[in-house]
Amino acid sequence: MTDDAELLRRRMHAQFLPRTDDVAGIARRAGGIQAQDAPAARLALRARGLRDQGAVARAYAAGEVVCSWLMRGTLHLVPAEDLAPLLALLGQRNLAATARRRRELGLTEEVCRQALAAIPEVLGEPLGRADLIAALIARGVQVDPKGQAPAHLTGYAAAHGLICRGADVAPREPGYRLLPPPPPVDADRALAELARRYAAAFGPAGPADFAAWAGLTQALGRRAFALAELMEAAPGLYVAPDSAAPPPGPPLVRLLGAYDTYLLGYRDREPMLDRAHAKRINAGGGVIKPALVVDGRVLGTWRKDGDTLVVERFARLPAAARPGLEAEAADIGRFLGEKLTLQVVSSGPTGPSKSSV
């Protein structure tokens, strides 16, 4: 690699795939899909090749994918077989990070112990969170059904590998289901595999990027890269051994949904996002806005306004990006089952205004 443009183009081509309806395959190749917002997760899958959003529900129902609190303690959609090794690496770390908040919410060690004992008795079939908490309260587990305590208690049980989120039990109501006892996990093998998955999805990248994405220490990040036996593509930047630079071609354009994992995959968002525009993507509070990305560089935000897909660009877009942008807007409409009209506006100090590309 010779410059940032080549680096970013290679990173983006690592993330985005040909069209498919293999939800588990997309999640595996992407290293997991950020999933605290279900519609955003479906858009992330679309950007990586998913043709039919109904395939997500089918994959959950078939047990091919699950959702749990994993990298950085955040909900991720992953292939079902990946859950046990990920929890072996991250579960106890995530529990430690949230211990103080659990105590503040009245979730003492005794309350949590009682909940873990009672959950297998009440979760004979998948339940929504409110119903699960109500069933635990009926068994004498003292948890406030309001506020954040239910979310933290289900997260506690998930980190122990007892439950996971799966298929919806009602519209927009994720179901929680029991997990079988996890198989034995070799910690070094799991760490190396996670680093290889990361390098395949986000490379070229360094161990500090991996550690920030996974929520691990820098020392573990370096150890993981050493165990994974990755290929150095540039000083300090690594890729999976079977990685190849993308062939020449037109700009790769994607309209990414909120919280997209591409924007959360590196220790520093530069050079993909000009610092002058950083707050237009992340103004604070952990919210990552939808983004227009061209050959790896964030060049704008977007939103759906009725039957119009509005792209707010940060600067004039390359003329060669227009066909890709139009194709993306049309594909989002197809994916959502809506006919959308693309409108590109400039976003300056005085707010958005209509503009050509």
Coordinates of C-alpha atoms in Angstrom, one line a residue:
M1 CA 0.0 0.0 0.0
T2 CA 1.2 3.5 -0.8
D3 CA -1.4 5.9 0.6
D4 CA -4.6 6.3 2.6
A5 CA -6.8 6.0 -0.4
E6 CA -5.4 2.5 -1.2
L7 CA -5.7 1.5 2.5
L8 CA -9.3 2.6 2.7
R9 CA -10.3 1.0 -0.5
R10 CA -8.8 -2.3 0.6
R11 CA -10.5 -2.1 4.0
M12 CA -13.9 -1.4 2.4
H13 CA -13.6 -4.3 -0.1
A14 CA -12.9 -6.6 2.8
Q15 CA -16.2 -5.7 4.4
F16 CA -18.8 -5.8 1.5
L17 CA -19.8 -9.0 -0.3
P18 CA -21.7 -10.2 -3.4
R19 CA -25.5 -10.6 -3.0
T20 CA -26.6 -13.5 -0.8
D21 CA -29.3 -14.5 1.7
D22 CA -26.9 -16.4 4.0
V23 CA -27.3 -14.2 7.1
A24 CA -24.9 -16.4 9.1
G25 CA -22.3 -16.2 6.4
I26 CA -22.4 -12.5 6.2
A27 CA -22.2 -12.1 10.0
R28 CA -19.2 -14.5 10.0
R29 CA -17.4 -12.6 7.3
A30 CA -18.1 -9.3 9.0
G31 CA -16.8 -10.4 12.4
G32 CA -20.4 -9.9 13.8
I33 CA -23.1 -7.4 13.1
Q34 CA -23.7 -4.6 15.6
A35 CA -27.3 -5.3 16.6
Q36 CA -28.6 -3.0 19.4
D37 CA -30.9 -1.5 16.8
A38 CA -32.7 -4.2 14.8
P39 CA -33.6 -2.1 11.7
A40 CA -30.0 -0.8 11.6
A41 CA -28.7 -4.4 11.9
R42 CA -30.8 -5.4 8.9
L43 CA -29.4 -2.4 6.9
A44 CA -25.9 -3.5 7.9
L45 CA -26.6 -7.0 6.5
R46 CA -28.1 -5.4 3.3
A47 CA -24.9 -3.4 2.8
R48 CA -22.9 -6.6 3.0
G49 CA -25.0 -8.4 0.4
L50 CA -28.3 -9.5 2.0
R51 CA -31.1 -9.4 -0.6
D52 CA -34.2 -10.2 1.5
Q53 CA -34.7 -8.7 5.0
G54 CA -37.0 -11.6 5.8
A55 CA -34.0 -13.9 5.8
V56 CA -33.0 -12.4 9.1
A57 CA -36.1 -13.7 10.9
R58 CA -35.7 -17.0 9.2
A59 CA -32.1 -17.3 10.3
Y60 CA -33.0 -16.5 13.9
A61 CA -35.9 -19.0 13.8
A62 CA -33.7 -21.7 12.4
G63 CA -31.1 -21.1 15.1
E64 CA -28.4 -20.2 12.5
V65 CA -27.7 -16.9 14.2
V66 CA -28.1 -15.5 17.7
C67 CA -27.7 -12.1 19.4
S68 CA -25.8 -11.4 22.6
W69 CA -23.7 -8.9 24.4
L70 CA -20.2 -9.5 23.0
M71 CA -17.6 -7.1 21.5
R72 CA -17.3 -4.0 23.7
G73 CA -20.2 -5.3 25.7
T74 CA -22.6 -4.4 22.9
L75 CA -25.3 -6.5 21.3
H76 CA -24.0 -8.4 18.2
L77 CA -25.6 -10.8 15.7
V78 CA -23.3 -13.7 15.2
P79 CA -23.4 -17.3 13.8
A80 CA -24.8 -19.6 16.5
E81 CA -21.6 -21.7 16.6
D82 CA -19.5 -18.6 17.3
L83 CA -21.3 -17.7 20.5
A84 CA -19.6 -20.0 23.0
P85 CA -16.0 -19.1 22.1
L86 CA -16.9 -15.4 22.0
L87 CA -18.5 -15.6 25.5
A88 CA -15.4 -17.5 26.7
L89 CA -13.3 -14.6 25.6
L90 CA -15.6 -11.7 26.5
G91 CA -18.3 -12.8 28.9
Q92 CA -16.4 -12.3 32.2
R93 CA -14.8 -9.1 31.0
N94 CA -18.2 -7.6 30.2
L95 CA -19.6 -8.7 33.5
A96 CA -16.8 -7.0 35.4
A97 CA -17.4 -3.8 33.3
T98 CA -21.0 -3.6 34.4
A99 CA -20.8 -4.8 38.0
R100 CA -21.1 -1.4 39.5
R101 CA -24.1 -0.5 37.5
R102 CA -25.8 -3.8 38.5
R103 CA -25.3 -2.9 42.2
E104 CA -26.7 0.5 41.7
L105 CA -29.8 -1.1 40.2
G106 CA -30.3 -3.5 43.1
L107 CA -29.0 -6.5 41.3
T108 CA -26.9 -7.9 44.1
E109 CA -24.9 -11.1 43.7
E110 CA -27.6 -12.9 45.6
V111 CA -30.4 -11.6 43.3
C112 CA -28.3 -12.5 40.2
R113 CA -27.6 -16.0 41.6
Q114 CA -31.3 -16.5 42.2
A115 CA -32.1 -15.4 38.7
L116 CA -29.6 -17.8 37.1
A117 CA -31.2 -20.6 39.1
A118 CA -34.7 -19.7 38.2
I119 CA -34.3 -18.9 34.5
P120 CA -34.1 -22.6 33.3
E121 CA -37.4 -23.2 35.2
V122 CA -39.3 -20.4 33.6
L123 CA -37.8 -20.3 30.1
G124 CA -39.4 -23.5 28.7
E125 CA -40.1 -21.6 25.5
P126 CA -38.8 -18.2 24.2
L127 CA -40.1 -15.2 26.1
G128 CA -39.8 -11.5 25.6
R129 CA -37.9 -9.6 28.3
A130 CA -40.9 -8.2 30.1
D131 CA -42.5 -11.7 30.3
L132 CA -39.2 -13.2 31.4
I133 CA -38.7 -10.7 34.2
A134 CA -42.4 -11.1 35.3
A135 CA -41.8 -14.9 35.5
L136 CA -38.7 -14.4 37.6
I137 CA -40.5 -12.0 40.0
A138 CA -43.2 -14.6 40.4
R139 CA -40.5 -17.0 41.5
G140 CA -39.4 -14.5 44.2
V141 CA -36.5 -12.9 42.4
Q142 CA -36.5 -9.3 43.6
V143 CA -35.9 -7.1 40.5
D144 CA -37.5 -3.8 39.6
P145 CA -39.4 -4.4 36.4
K146 CA -39.0 -0.7 35.4
G147 CA -35.9 1.1 34.4
Q148 CA -32.6 -0.6 33.4
A149 CA -32.6 -3.5 35.8
P150 CA -34.3 -6.0 33.4
A151 CA -31.8 -5.2 30.6
H152 CA -28.8 -5.6 32.9
L153 CA -30.2 -8.9 34.4
T154 CA -30.8 -10.4 31.0
G155 CA -27.3 -9.2 30.0
Y156 CA -25.9 -10.9 33.1
A157 CA -27.5 -14.2 32.2
A158 CA -26.4 -13.9 28.6
A159 CA -22.8 -13.3 29.6
H160 CA -22.9 -16.5 31.6
G161 CA -24.0 -18.3 28.5
L162 CA -27.4 -19.3 29.9
I163 CA -29.6 -17.4 27.4
C164 CA -29.4 -15.5 24.2
R165 CA -31.6 -13.3 22.1
G166 CA -33.2 -15.1 19.1
A167 CA -36.3 -14.9 17.0
D168 CA -38.9 -12.3 17.8
V169 CA -41.8 -13.5 20.0
A170 CA -44.0 -10.6 18.8
P171 CA -43.5 -7.7 16.4
R172 CA -40.4 -5.8 17.4
E173 CA -40.1 -7.9 20.6
P174 CA -36.9 -10.1 20.7
G175 CA -37.3 -13.4 22.3
Y176 CA -34.9 -14.9 24.9
R177 CA -34.2 -18.6 24.8
L178 CA -32.1 -21.0 26.8
L179 CA -28.7 -22.1 25.5
P180 CA -27.4 -25.7 25.9
P181 CA -24.3 -26.1 28.1
P182 CA -21.3 -24.7 26.2
P183 CA -18.6 -27.0 24.8
P184 CA -15.1 -26.7 26.2
V185 CA -13.3 -23.7 24.6
D186 CA -9.5 -23.4 24.1
A187 CA -8.9 -19.7 25.0
D188 CA -5.8 -19.2 22.7
R189 CA -7.6 -20.9 19.8
A190 CA -10.6 -18.7 20.3
L191 CA -8.5 -15.5 20.6
A192 CA -6.6 -16.4 17.4
E193 CA -9.8 -17.1 15.5
L194 CA -11.4 -13.8 16.5
A195 CA -8.2 -12.0 15.4
R196 CA -8.3 -13.8 12.0
R197 CA -12.0 -13.0 11.6
Y198 CA -11.3 -9.3 12.4
A199 CA -8.3 -9.1 10.0
A200 CA -10.4 -10.6 7.2
A201 CA -13.2 -8.1 7.8
F202 CA -11.3 -5.0 8.7
G203 CA -7.7 -5.4 7.4
P204 CA -5.4 -3.9 6.9
A205 CA -5.5 -3.0 10.6
G206 CA -3.3 -3.2 13.6
P207 CA -3.6 -5.0 17.0
A208 CA -4.6 -1.7 18.7
D209 CA -7.5 -1.5 16.2
F210 CA -8.5 -5.1 17.0
A211 CA -8.3 -4.5 20.8
A212 CA -10.5 -1.4 20.5
W213 CA -13.1 -3.2 18.4
A214 CA -13.2 -6.3 20.6
G215 CA -13.0 -4.5 23.9
L216 CA -9.8 -6.2 24.9
T217 CA -6.6 -4.9 26.4
Q218 CA -3.8 -3.7 24.1
A219 CA -1.7 -6.6 25.4
L220 CA -4.3 -9.1 24.4
G221 CA -4.7 -7.5 21.1
R222 CA -1.0 -8.0 20.4
R223 CA -1.1 -11.6 21.6
A224 CA -4.1 -12.3 19.4
F225 CA -2.4 -11.0 16.3
A226 CA 0.7 -13.1 17.1
L227 CA -1.4 -16.2 17.6
A228 CA -3.4 -15.6 14.4
E229 CA -0.3 -15.6 12.2
L230 CA -1.5 -12.8 10.0
M231 CA 0.2 -11.3 7.0
E232 CA 1.7 -7.9 7.3
A233 CA 0.4 -5.7 4.4
A234 CA 2.2 -2.5 5.5
P235 CA 4.3 -1.6 8.6
G236 CA 2.1 -2.4 11.6
L237 CA -1.0 -3.3 9.5
Y238 CA -2.1 -6.9 8.9
V239 CA -4.6 -8.8 6.8
A240 CA -5.8 -12.4 6.7
P241 CA -3.4 -14.8 4.9
D242 CA -5.8 -15.3 2.0
S243 CA -6.5 -11.6 1.6
A244 CA -5.9 -9.9 -1.8
A245 CA -5.9 -6.3 -2.9
P246 CA -9.1 -5.4 -4.8
P247 CA -8.9 -5.1 -8.6
P248 CA -9.2 -1.8 -10.3
G249 CA -12.8 -0.6 -10.8
P250 CA -15.4 2.1 -10.2
P251 CA -15.7 3.5 -6.6
L252 CA -17.4 1.1 -4.2
V253 CA -20.3 3.1 -2.7
R254 CA -22.4 2.1 0.3
L255 CA -25.2 3.8 2.3
L256 CA -24.6 2.3 5.8
G257 CA -27.2 2.3 8.5
A258 CA -26.8 3.6 12.1
Y259 CA -24.2 2.0 14.3
D260 CA -22.6 0.3 11.4
T261 CA -19.7 -1.9 12.4
Y262 CA -17.4 -0.5 9.7
L263 CA -17.3 2.8 11.6
L264 CA -16.7 1.0 14.9
G265 CA -13.9 -1.2 13.7
Y266 CA -10.8 0.9 14.3
R267 CA -9.2 2.7 17.2
D268 CA -9.3 5.9 15.3
R269 CA -11.8 6.9 12.5
E270 CA -9.1 8.8 10.7
P271 CA -8.3 8.7 7.8
M272 CA -11.8 7.4 6.9
L273 CA -13.6 10.4 8.4
D274 CA -12.3 14.0 8.2
R275 CA -12.1 15.3 11.8
A276 CA -14.0 18.4 10.6
H277 CA -17.1 16.3 10.0
A278 CA -16.7 13.7 12.8
K279 CA -19.5 15.1 14.9
R280 CA -21.9 14.9 12.0
I281 CA -21.5 11.1 12.3
N282 CA -21.0 10.8 16.1
A283 CA -22.2 13.9 18.0
G284 CA -21.9 12.0 21.3
G285 CA -23.9 9.7 23.5
G286 CA -22.8 6.6 21.5
V287 CA -25.0 7.4 18.6
I288 CA -23.4 6.6 15.2
K289 CA -25.5 8.1 12.3
P290 CA -26.1 6.5 8.9
A291 CA -23.2 7.2 6.6
L292 CA -22.4 7.5 2.9
V293 CA -19.1 5.7 2.3
V294 CA -17.2 5.9 -1.0
D295 CA -14.1 3.6 -1.3
G296 CA -13.8 3.5 2.5
R297 CA -14.1 7.3 3.1
V298 CA -17.1 8.8 4.9
L299 CA -18.4 11.5 2.6
G300 CA -21.9 12.3 4.1
T301 CA -24.9 11.2 6.1
W302 CA -28.3 10.0 4.9
R303 CA -31.8 9.7 6.1
K304 CA -35.2 8.6 4.8
D305 CA -37.7 11.4 4.7
G306 CA -41.1 10.0 3.6
D307 CA -40.5 8.6 0.1
T308 CA -37.3 10.5 -0.3
L309 CA -33.8 9.2 0.5
V310 CA -31.9 12.4 1.4
V311 CA -28.1 12.3 1.3
E312 CA -26.3 15.2 3.0
R313 CA -22.8 15.3 1.5
F314 CA -19.9 16.9 3.3
A315 CA -18.2 18.0 0.1
R316 CA -18.7 17.5 -3.7
L317 CA -18.8 13.8 -4.5
P318 CA -16.6 12.2 -7.2
A319 CA -18.6 12.1 -10.4
A320 CA -17.7 8.4 -10.7
A321 CA -19.6 7.7 -7.5
R322 CA -23.0 8.8 -8.8
P323 CA -24.0 5.5 -10.4
G324 CA -23.1 3.6 -7.3
L325 CA -25.0 6.1 -5.1
E326 CA -28.1 5.8 -7.3
A327 CA -27.8 2.0 -7.2
E328 CA -27.6 2.0 -3.4
A329 CA -30.6 4.3 -3.0
A330 CA -32.6 2.0 -5.3
D331 CA -31.5 -1.1 -3.4
I332 CA -32.5 0.4 0.0
G333 CA -35.9 1.1 -1.5
R334 CA -36.1 -2.5 -2.8
F335 CA -35.0 -3.9 0.5
L336 CA -37.5 -1.9 2.5
G337 CA -40.3 -2.5 -0.1
E338 CA -40.6 1.2 -0.9
K339 CA -40.1 3.4 -4.0
L340 CA -37.6 6.0 -2.9
T341 CA -36.4 9.2 -4.7
L342 CA -32.8 10.1 -4.2
Q343 CA -32.0 13.7 -3.2
V344 CA -28.5 14.9 -2.6
V345 CA -28.0 18.1 -0.6
S346 CA -24.9 19.8 0.7
S347 CA -24.5 20.1 4.5
G348 CA -22.8 23.3 5.6
P349 CA -22.7 25.6 8.6
T350 CA -26.2 27.0 7.7
G351 CA -27.8 23.5 7.3
P352 CA -28.6 21.4 4.3
S353 CA -29.4 22.8 0.9
K354 CA -30.2 21.2 -2.4
S355 CA -27.2 20.5 -4.5
S356 CA -26.0 18.4 -7.4
V357 CA -23.4 15.7 -6.7

